[in-house]
Short mmCIF file of C-alpha atoms in Angstrom, two decimals:
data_model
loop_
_atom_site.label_atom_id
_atom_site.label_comp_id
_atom_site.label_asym_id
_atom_site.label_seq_id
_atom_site.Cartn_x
_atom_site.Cartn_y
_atom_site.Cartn_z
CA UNK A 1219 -14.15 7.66 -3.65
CA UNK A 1220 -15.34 5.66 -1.22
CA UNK A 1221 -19.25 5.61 0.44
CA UNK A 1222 -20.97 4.59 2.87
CA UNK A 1223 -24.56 5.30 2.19
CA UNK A 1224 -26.87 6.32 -0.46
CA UNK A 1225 -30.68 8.39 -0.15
CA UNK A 1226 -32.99 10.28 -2.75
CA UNK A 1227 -34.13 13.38 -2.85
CA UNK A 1228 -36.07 15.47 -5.39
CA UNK A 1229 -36.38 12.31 -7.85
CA UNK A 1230 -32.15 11.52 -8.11
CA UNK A 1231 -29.68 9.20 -6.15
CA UNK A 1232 -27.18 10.98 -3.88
CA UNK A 1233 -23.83 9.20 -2.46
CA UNK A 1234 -22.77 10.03 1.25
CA UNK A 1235 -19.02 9.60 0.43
CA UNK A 1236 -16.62 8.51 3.62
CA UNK A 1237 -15.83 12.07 4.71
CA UNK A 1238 -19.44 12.77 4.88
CA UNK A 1239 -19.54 14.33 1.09
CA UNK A 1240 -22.26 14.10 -1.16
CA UNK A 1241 -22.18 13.08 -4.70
CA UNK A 1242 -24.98 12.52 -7.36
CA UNK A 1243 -24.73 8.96 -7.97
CA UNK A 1244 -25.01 8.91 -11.98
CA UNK A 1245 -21.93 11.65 -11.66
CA UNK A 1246 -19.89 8.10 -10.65
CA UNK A 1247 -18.97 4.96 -12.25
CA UNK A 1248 -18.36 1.85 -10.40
CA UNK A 1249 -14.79 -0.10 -10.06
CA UNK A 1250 -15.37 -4.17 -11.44
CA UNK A 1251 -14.36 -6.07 -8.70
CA UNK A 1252 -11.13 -8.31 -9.24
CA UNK A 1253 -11.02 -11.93 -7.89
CA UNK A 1254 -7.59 -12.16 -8.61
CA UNK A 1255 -4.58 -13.49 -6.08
CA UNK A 1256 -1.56 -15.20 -5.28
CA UNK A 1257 -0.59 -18.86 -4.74
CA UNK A 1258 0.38 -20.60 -1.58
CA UNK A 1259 3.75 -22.47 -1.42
CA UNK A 1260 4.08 -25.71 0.13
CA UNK A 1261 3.38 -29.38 -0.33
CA UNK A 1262 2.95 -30.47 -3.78
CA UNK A 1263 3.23 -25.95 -5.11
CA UNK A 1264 6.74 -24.99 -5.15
CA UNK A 1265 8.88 -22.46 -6.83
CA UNK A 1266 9.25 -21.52 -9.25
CA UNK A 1267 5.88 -20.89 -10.97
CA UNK A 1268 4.93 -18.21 -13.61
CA UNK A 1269 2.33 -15.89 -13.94
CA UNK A 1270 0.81 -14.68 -17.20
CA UNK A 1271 0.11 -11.35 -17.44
CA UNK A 1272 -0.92 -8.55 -19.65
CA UNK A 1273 -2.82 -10.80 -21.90
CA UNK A 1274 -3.21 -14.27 -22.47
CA UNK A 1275 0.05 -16.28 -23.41
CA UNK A 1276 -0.32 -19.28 -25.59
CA UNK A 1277 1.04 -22.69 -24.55
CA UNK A 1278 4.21 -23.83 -26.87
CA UNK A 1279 4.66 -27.59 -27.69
CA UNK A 1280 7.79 -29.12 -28.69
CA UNK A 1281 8.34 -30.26 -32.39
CA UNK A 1282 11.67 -31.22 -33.30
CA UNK A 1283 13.90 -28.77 -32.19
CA UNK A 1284 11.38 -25.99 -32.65
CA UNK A 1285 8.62 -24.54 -30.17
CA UNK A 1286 5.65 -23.92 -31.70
CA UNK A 1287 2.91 -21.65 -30.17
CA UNK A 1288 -0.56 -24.26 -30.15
CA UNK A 1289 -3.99 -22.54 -30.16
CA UNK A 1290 -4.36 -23.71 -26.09
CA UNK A 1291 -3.70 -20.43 -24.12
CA UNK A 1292 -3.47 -19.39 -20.47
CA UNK A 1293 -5.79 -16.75 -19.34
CA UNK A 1294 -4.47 -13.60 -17.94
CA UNK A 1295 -3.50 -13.59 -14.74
CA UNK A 1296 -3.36 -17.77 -14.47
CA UNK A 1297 -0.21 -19.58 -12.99
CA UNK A 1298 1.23 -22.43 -13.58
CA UNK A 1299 4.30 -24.49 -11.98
CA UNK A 1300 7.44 -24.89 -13.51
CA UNK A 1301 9.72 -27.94 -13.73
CA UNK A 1302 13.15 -25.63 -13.78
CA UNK A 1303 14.13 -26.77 -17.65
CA UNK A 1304 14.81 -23.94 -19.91
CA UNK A 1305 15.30 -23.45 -23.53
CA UNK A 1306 16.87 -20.50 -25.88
CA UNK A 1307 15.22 -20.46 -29.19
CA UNK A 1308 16.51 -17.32 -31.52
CA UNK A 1309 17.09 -15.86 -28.82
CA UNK A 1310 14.01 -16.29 -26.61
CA UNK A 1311 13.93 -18.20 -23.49
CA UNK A 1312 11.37 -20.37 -23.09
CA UNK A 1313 10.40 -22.17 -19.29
CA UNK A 1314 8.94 -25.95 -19.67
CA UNK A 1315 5.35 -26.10 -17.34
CA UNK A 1316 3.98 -28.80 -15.60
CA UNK A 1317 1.33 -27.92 -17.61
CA UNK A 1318 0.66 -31.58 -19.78
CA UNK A 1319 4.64 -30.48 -20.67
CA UNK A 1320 3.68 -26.82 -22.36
CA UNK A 1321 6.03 -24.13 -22.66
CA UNK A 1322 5.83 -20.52 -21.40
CA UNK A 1323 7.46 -17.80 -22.89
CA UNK A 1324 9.58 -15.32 -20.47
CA UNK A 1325 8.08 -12.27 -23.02
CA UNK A 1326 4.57 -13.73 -21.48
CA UNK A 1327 5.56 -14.83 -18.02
CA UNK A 1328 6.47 -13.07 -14.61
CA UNK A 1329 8.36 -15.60 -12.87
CA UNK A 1330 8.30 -15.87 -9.18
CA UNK A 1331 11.54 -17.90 -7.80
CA UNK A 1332 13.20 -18.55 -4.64
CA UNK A 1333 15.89 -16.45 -4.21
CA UNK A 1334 19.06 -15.98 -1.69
CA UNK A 1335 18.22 -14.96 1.50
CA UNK A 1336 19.21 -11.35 2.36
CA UNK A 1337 22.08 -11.00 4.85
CA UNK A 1338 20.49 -8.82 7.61
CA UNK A 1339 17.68 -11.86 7.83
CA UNK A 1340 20.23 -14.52 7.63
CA UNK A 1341 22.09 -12.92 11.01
CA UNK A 1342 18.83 -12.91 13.17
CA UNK A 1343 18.51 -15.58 16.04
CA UNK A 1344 15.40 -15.01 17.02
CA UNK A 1345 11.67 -13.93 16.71
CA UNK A 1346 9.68 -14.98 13.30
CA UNK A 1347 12.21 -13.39 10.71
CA UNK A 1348 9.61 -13.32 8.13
CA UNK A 1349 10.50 -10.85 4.89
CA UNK A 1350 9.16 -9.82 1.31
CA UNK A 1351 10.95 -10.20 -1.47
CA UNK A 1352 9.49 -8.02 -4.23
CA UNK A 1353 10.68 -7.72 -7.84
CA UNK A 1354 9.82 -4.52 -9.70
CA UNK A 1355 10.69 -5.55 -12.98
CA UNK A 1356 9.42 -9.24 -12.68
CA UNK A 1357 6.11 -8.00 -10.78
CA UNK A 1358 6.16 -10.42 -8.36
CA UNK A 1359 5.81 -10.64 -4.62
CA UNK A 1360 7.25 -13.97 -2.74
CA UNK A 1361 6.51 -13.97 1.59
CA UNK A 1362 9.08 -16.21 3.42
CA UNK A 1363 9.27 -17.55 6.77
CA UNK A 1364 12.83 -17.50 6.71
CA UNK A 1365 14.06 -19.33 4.02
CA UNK A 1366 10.64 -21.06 3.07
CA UNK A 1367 8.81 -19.08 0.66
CA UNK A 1368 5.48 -19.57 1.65
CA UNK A 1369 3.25 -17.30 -0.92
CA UNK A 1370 3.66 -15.64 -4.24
CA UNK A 1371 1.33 -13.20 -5.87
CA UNK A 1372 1.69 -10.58 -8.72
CA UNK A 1373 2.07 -6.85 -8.12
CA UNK A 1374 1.94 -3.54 -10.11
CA UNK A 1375 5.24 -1.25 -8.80
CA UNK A 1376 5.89 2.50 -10.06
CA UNK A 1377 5.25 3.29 -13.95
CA UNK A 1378 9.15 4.57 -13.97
CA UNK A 1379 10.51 1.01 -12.87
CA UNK A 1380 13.66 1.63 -10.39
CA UNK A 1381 14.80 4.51 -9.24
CA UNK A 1382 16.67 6.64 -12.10
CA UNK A 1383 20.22 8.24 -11.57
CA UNK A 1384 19.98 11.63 -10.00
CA UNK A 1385 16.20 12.14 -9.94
CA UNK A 1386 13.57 12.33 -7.26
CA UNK A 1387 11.76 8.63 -7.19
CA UNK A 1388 8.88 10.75 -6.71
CA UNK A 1389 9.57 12.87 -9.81
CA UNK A 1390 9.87 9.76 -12.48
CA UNK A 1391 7.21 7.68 -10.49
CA UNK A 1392 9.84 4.55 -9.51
CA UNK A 1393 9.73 2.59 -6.85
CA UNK A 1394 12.41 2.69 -3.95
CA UNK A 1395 15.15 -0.45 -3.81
CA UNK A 1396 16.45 -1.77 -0.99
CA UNK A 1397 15.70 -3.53 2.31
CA UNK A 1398 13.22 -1.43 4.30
CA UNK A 1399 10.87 -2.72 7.41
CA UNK A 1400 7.29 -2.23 7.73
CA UNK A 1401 6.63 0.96 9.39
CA UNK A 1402 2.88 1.52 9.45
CA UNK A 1403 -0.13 -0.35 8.90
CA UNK A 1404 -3.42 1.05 8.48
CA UNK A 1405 -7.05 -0.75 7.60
CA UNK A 1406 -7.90 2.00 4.88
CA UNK A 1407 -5.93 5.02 4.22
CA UNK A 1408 -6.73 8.59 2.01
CA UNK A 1409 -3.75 8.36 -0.82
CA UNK A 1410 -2.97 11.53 -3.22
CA UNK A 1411 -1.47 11.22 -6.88
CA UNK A 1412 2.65 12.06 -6.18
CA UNK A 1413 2.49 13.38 -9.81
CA UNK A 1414 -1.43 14.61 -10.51
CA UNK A 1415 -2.08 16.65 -7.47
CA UNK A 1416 -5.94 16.25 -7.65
CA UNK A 1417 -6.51 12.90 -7.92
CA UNK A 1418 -6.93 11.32 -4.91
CA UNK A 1419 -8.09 7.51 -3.92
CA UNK A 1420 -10.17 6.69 -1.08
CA UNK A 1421 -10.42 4.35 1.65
CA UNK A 1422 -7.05 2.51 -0.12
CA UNK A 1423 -7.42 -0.65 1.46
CA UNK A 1424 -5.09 -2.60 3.61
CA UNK A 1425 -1.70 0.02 3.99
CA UNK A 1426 1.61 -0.54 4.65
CA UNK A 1427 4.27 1.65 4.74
CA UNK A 1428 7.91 0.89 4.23
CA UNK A 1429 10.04 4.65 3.10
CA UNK A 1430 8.54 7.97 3.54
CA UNK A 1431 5.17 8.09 1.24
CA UNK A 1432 5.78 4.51 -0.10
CA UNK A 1433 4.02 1.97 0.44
CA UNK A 1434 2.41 -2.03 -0.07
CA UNK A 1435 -1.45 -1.04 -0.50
CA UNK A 1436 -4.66 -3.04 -2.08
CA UNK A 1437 -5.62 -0.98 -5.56
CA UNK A 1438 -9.38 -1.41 -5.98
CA UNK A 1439 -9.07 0.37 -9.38
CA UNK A 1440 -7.09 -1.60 -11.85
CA UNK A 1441 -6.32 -5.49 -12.26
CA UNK A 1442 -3.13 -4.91 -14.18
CA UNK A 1443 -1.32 -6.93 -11.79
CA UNK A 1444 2.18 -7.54 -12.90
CA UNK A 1445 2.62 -4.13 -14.66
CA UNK A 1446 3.84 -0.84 -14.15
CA UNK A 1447 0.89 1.15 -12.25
CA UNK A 1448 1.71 2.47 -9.43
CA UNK A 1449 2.82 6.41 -8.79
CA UNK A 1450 6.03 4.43 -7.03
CA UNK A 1451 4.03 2.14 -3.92
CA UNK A 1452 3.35 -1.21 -4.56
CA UNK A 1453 0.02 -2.34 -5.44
CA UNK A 1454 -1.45 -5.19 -4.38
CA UNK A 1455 -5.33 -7.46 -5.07
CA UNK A 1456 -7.26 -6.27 -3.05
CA UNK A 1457 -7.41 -10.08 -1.50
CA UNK A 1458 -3.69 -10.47 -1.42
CA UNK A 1459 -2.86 -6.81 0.30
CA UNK A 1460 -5.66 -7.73 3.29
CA UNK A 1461 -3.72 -11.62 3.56
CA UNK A 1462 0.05 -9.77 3.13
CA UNK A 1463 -1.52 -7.07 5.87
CA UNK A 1464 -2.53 -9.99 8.36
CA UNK A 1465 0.70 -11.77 7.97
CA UNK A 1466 3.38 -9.25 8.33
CA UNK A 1467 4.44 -8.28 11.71
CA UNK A 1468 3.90 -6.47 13.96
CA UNK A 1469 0.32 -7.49 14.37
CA UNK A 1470 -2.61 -4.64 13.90
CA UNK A 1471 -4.54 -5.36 17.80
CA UNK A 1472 -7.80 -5.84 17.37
CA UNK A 1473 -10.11 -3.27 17.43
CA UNK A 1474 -7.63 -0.89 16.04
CA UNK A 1475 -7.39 0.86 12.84
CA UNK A 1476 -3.54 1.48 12.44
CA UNK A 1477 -0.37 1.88 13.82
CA UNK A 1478 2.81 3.73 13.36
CA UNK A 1479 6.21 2.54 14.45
CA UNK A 1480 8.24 5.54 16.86
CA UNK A 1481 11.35 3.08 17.09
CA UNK A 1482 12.87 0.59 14.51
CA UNK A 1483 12.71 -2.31 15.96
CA UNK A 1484 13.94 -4.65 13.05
CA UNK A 1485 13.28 -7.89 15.79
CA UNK A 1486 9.67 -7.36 15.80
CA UNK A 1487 9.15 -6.32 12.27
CA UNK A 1488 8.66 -7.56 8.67
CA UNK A 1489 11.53 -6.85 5.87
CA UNK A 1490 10.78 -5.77 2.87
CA UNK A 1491 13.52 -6.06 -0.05
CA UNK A 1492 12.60 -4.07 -3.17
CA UNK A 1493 15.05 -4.94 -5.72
CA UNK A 1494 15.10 -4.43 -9.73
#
């Protein structure tokens, strides 16, 4: 929940919640903030660049013909750039950083890369033709201007993956694939569980939606960017969904707190591309 006030009475706390509820406040438990975000791509940045998440990944140094895992780490949810070499060690593919020369595990890293630019972006003449390219099983989120990636961030997609053979996307909580357009944007939106019917989230900052009840969103209550979360949306830092929000078009006009689109216009409008 969200609130917007607080007041005593008869010696306790109460919480005036954003739809004007009340709730004791020792009944609640604050969210830790997360400072966590994305990278921007340009001058001396550029794809690709990994992400470490889940825990922290240790930094492997060459001996020989052997990598050997050194007692230096990366924190969980740091980045680092990558030069492009790669090596295959029993079997396990290993990135080289521009990290003092350090090597990255792929079983650590989510790997955010430039990749081909989708057909239906290729064929526009005019207007921005900015896009999303979103990976659900590599977690990661890279904004282009066309074919210049110009941002790349870690999200948390559906808990099923992709979409699974003959079953509701809702039912096995995956996330859609394909290229959609932004359809809605919203400042804060209410958000129900698609597979616990009473949970709800509150004020679910920064909202836009791309197919039916799916959605990019800021998630206030986890930081496990980079892993399976979501009920099938994708979740975003709360600081990366407001600066994806603010970039995508069309524009929310100021003084407004949403907008819904009544035509496809795919001109006017960011692409999304969801793939596995």
């Amino acid at each position: 929940l969200a609130y917007t006030d607080s007041f005593e009475h008869d010696g306790r706390t109460y919480l005036l919640t954003w739809d004007r509820g009340i709730v004791p406040k020792d009944k609640v438990r604050p969210f830790s903030r997360t400072n966590f975000h994305g990278v921007v791509i340009g001058g001396p940045i550029q794809l690709p660049i990994a992400f470490f998440r889940g825990k922290p990944a240790p930094k492997y140094r060459a001996a020989g013909d052997k990598l050997t895992a050194s007692e230096d780490t990366w924190p969980r949810l740091a980045w680092t750039q990558l030069t492009g070499k790669t090596r295959k060690i029993d079997g396990e593919l290993f990135y080289e950083t521009a990290d003092g020369g350090a090597w990255a595990s792929a079983n650590d890293a989510a790997i955010a890369e430039k990749t081909k630019l989708p057909l239906a972006i290729s064929r526009k003449k005019e207007g921005r033709r900015s896009w999303l390219d979103i990976s659900i099983h590599g977690g990661t989120l890279v904004a282009y201007e066309f074919d210049t990636p110009v941002y790349a961030t870690l999200i948390s997609p559906g808990r099923g993956g992709t979409p699974h053979r003959g079953l509701p996307t809702l039912d096995t909580a995956s996330t859609p694939t394909g290229l959609f357009h932004v359809l809605g944007k919203f400042l804060t939106a209410t958000m129900t569980s698609g597979s616990i019917a009473t949970l709800v989230h509150a004020e679910v900052q920064y909202t836009q939606n791309f197919s039916g009840p799916y959605a990019l969103h800021g998630a206030y209550w986890h930081d496990r960017f980079g892993e399976r979360k979501s009920g099938g949306c994708v979740n975003l830092s709360p600081i990366d969904a407001r600066r994806i929000f603010h970039w995508t078009d069309p524009p929310l006009p100021e003084g407004w707190h949403g907008l819904r689109a009544i035509e496809m216009k795919q001109q006017g409008m960011t692409a999304i591309r969801l793939r596995p």
